[in-house]
JSON list of C-alpha atoms in Angstrom, two decimals:
[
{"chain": "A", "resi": 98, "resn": "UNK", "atom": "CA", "xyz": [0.00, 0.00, 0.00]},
{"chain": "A", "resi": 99, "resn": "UNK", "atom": "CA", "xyz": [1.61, 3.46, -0.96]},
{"chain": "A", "resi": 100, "resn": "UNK", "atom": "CA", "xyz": [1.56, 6.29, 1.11]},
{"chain": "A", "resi": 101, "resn": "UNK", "atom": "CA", "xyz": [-0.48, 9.33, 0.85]},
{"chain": "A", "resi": 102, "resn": "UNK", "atom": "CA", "xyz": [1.54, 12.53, 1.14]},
{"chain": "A", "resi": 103, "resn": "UNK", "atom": "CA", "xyz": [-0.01, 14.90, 3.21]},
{"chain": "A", "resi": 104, "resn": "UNK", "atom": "CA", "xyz": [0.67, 18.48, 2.33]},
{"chain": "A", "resi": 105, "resn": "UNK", "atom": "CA", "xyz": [-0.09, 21.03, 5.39]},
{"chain": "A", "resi": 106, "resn": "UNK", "atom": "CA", "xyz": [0.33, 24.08, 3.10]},
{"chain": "A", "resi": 107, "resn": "UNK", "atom": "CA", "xyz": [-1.52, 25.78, 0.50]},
{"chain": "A", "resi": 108, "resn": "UNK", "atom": "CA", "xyz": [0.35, 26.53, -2.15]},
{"chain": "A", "resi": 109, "resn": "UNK", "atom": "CA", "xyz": [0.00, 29.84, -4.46]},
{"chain": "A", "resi": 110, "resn": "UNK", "atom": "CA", "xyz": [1.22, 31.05, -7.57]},
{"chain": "A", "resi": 111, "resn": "UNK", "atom": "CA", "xyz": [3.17, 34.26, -8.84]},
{"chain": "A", "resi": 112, "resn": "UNK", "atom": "CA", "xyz": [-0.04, 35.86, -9.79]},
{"chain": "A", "resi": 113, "resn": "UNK", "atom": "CA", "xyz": [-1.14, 35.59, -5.97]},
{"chain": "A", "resi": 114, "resn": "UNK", "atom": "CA", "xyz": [1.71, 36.72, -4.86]},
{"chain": "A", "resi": 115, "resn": "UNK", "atom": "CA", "xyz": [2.02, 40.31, -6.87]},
{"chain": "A", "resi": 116, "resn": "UNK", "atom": "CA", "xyz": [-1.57, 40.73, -5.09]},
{"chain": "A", "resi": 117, "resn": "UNK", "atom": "CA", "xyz": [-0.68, 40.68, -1.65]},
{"chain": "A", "resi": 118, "resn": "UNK", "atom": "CA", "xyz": [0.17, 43.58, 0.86]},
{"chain": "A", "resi": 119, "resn": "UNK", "atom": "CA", "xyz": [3.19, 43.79, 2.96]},
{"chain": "A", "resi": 120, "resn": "UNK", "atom": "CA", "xyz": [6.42, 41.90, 2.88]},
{"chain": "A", "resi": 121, "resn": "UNK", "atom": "CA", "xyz": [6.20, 38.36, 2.09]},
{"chain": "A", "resi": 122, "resn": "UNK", "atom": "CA", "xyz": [8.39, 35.23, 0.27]},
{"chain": "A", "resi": 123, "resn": "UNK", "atom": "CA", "xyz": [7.42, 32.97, -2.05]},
{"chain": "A", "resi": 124, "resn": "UNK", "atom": "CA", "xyz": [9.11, 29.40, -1.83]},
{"chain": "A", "resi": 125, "resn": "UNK", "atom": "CA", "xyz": [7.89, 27.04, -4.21]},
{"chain": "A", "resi": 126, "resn": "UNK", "atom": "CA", "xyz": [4.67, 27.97, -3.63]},
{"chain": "A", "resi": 127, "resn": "UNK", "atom": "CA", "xyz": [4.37, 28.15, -0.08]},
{"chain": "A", "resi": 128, "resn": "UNK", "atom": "CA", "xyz": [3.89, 32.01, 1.37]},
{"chain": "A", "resi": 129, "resn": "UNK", "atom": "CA", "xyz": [5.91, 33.28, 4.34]},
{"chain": "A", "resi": 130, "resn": "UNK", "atom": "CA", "xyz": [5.39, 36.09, 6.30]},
{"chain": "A", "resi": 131, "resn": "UNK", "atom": "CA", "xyz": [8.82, 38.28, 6.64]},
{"chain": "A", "resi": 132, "resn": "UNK", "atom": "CA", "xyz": [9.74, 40.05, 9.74]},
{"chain": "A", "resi": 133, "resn": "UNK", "atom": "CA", "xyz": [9.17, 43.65, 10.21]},
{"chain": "A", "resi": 134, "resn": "UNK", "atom": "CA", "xyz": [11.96, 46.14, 10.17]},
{"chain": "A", "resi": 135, "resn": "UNK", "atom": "CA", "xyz": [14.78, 44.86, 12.63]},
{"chain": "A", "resi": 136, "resn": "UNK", "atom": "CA", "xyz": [15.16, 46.68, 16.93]},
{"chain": "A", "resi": 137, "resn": "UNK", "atom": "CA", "xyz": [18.14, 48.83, 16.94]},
{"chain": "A", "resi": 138, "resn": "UNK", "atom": "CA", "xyz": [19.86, 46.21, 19.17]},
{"chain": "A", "resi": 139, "resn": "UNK", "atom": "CA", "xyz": [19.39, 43.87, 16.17]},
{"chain": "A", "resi": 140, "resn": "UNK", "atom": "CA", "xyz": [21.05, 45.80, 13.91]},
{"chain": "A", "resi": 141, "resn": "UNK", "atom": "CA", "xyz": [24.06, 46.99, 16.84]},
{"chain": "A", "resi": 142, "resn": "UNK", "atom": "CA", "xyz": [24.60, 42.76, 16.49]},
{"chain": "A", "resi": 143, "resn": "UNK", "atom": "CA", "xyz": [24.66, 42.72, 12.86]},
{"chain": "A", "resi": 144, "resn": "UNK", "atom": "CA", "xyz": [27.17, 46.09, 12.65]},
{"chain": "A", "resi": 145, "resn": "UNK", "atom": "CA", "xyz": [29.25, 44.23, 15.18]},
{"chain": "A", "resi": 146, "resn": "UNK", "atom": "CA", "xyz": [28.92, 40.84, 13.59]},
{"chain": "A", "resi": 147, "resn": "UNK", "atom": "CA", "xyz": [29.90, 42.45, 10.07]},
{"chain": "A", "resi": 148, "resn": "UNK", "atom": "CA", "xyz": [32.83, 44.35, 11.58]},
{"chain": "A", "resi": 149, "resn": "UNK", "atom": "CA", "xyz": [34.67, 41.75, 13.23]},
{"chain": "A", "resi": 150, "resn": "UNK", "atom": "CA", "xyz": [34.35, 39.70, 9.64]},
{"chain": "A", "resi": 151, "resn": "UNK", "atom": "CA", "xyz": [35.45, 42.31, 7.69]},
{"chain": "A", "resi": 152, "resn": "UNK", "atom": "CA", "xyz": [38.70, 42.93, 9.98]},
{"chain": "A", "resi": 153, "resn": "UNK", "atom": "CA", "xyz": [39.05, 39.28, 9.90]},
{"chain": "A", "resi": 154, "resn": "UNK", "atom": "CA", "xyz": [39.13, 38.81, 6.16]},
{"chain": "A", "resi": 155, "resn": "UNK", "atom": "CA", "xyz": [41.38, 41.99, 5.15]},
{"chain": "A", "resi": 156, "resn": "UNK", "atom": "CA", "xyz": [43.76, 41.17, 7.43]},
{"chain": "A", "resi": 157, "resn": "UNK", "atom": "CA", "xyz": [44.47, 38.36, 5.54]},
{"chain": "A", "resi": 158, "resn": "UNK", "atom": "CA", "xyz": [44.53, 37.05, 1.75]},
{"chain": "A", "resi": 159, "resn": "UNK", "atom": "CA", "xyz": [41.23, 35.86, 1.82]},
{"chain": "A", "resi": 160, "resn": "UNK", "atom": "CA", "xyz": [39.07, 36.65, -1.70]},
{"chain": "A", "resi": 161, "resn": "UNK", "atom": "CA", "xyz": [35.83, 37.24, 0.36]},
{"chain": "A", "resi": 162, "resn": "UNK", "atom": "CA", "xyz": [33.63, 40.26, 1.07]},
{"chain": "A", "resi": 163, "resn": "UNK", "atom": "CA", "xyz": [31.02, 40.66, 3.28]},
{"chain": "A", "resi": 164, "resn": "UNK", "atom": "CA", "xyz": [27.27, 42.62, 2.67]},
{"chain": "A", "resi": 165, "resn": "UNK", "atom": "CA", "xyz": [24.47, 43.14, 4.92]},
{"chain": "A", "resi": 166, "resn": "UNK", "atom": "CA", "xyz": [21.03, 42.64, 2.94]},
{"chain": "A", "resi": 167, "resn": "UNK", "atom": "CA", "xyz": [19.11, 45.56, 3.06]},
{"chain": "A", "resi": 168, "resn": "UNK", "atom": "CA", "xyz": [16.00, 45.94, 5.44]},
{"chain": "A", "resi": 169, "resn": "UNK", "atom": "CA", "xyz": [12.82, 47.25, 4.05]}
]
């Protein structure tokens, strides 16, 4: 006997998603919600966090940069 896949979420298309208002992702069809803008301490944590990786990779010969996404 096979097994019946049971799929918890709705799933929506493109077309759904150009209709909707405020900030949200669509991930293979399934809709989620993003986070409003983030606390100051948040972004304090993310300065710090981006610093000390920064430092880290100029000081040596490392061929990476680092970016913080924007926030809308």
């Amino acid at each position: 006997m096979d097994a019946v896949k049971y799929d918890e979420f709705q799933h929506f298309t493109y077309d759904d998603y150009k209709n909707w208002e405020g900030r949200w992702e669509l991930i293979e069809g399934v809709a989620y919600s993003m986070s409003p803008a983030s606390y100051p301490k948040h972004q304090r944590v993310v300065a710090y966090i981006w610093r000390e990786l920064s430092s880290n990779l100029d000081s040596g010969n490392e061929k990476c940069e680092v970016y913080i996404s924007p926030t809308y």
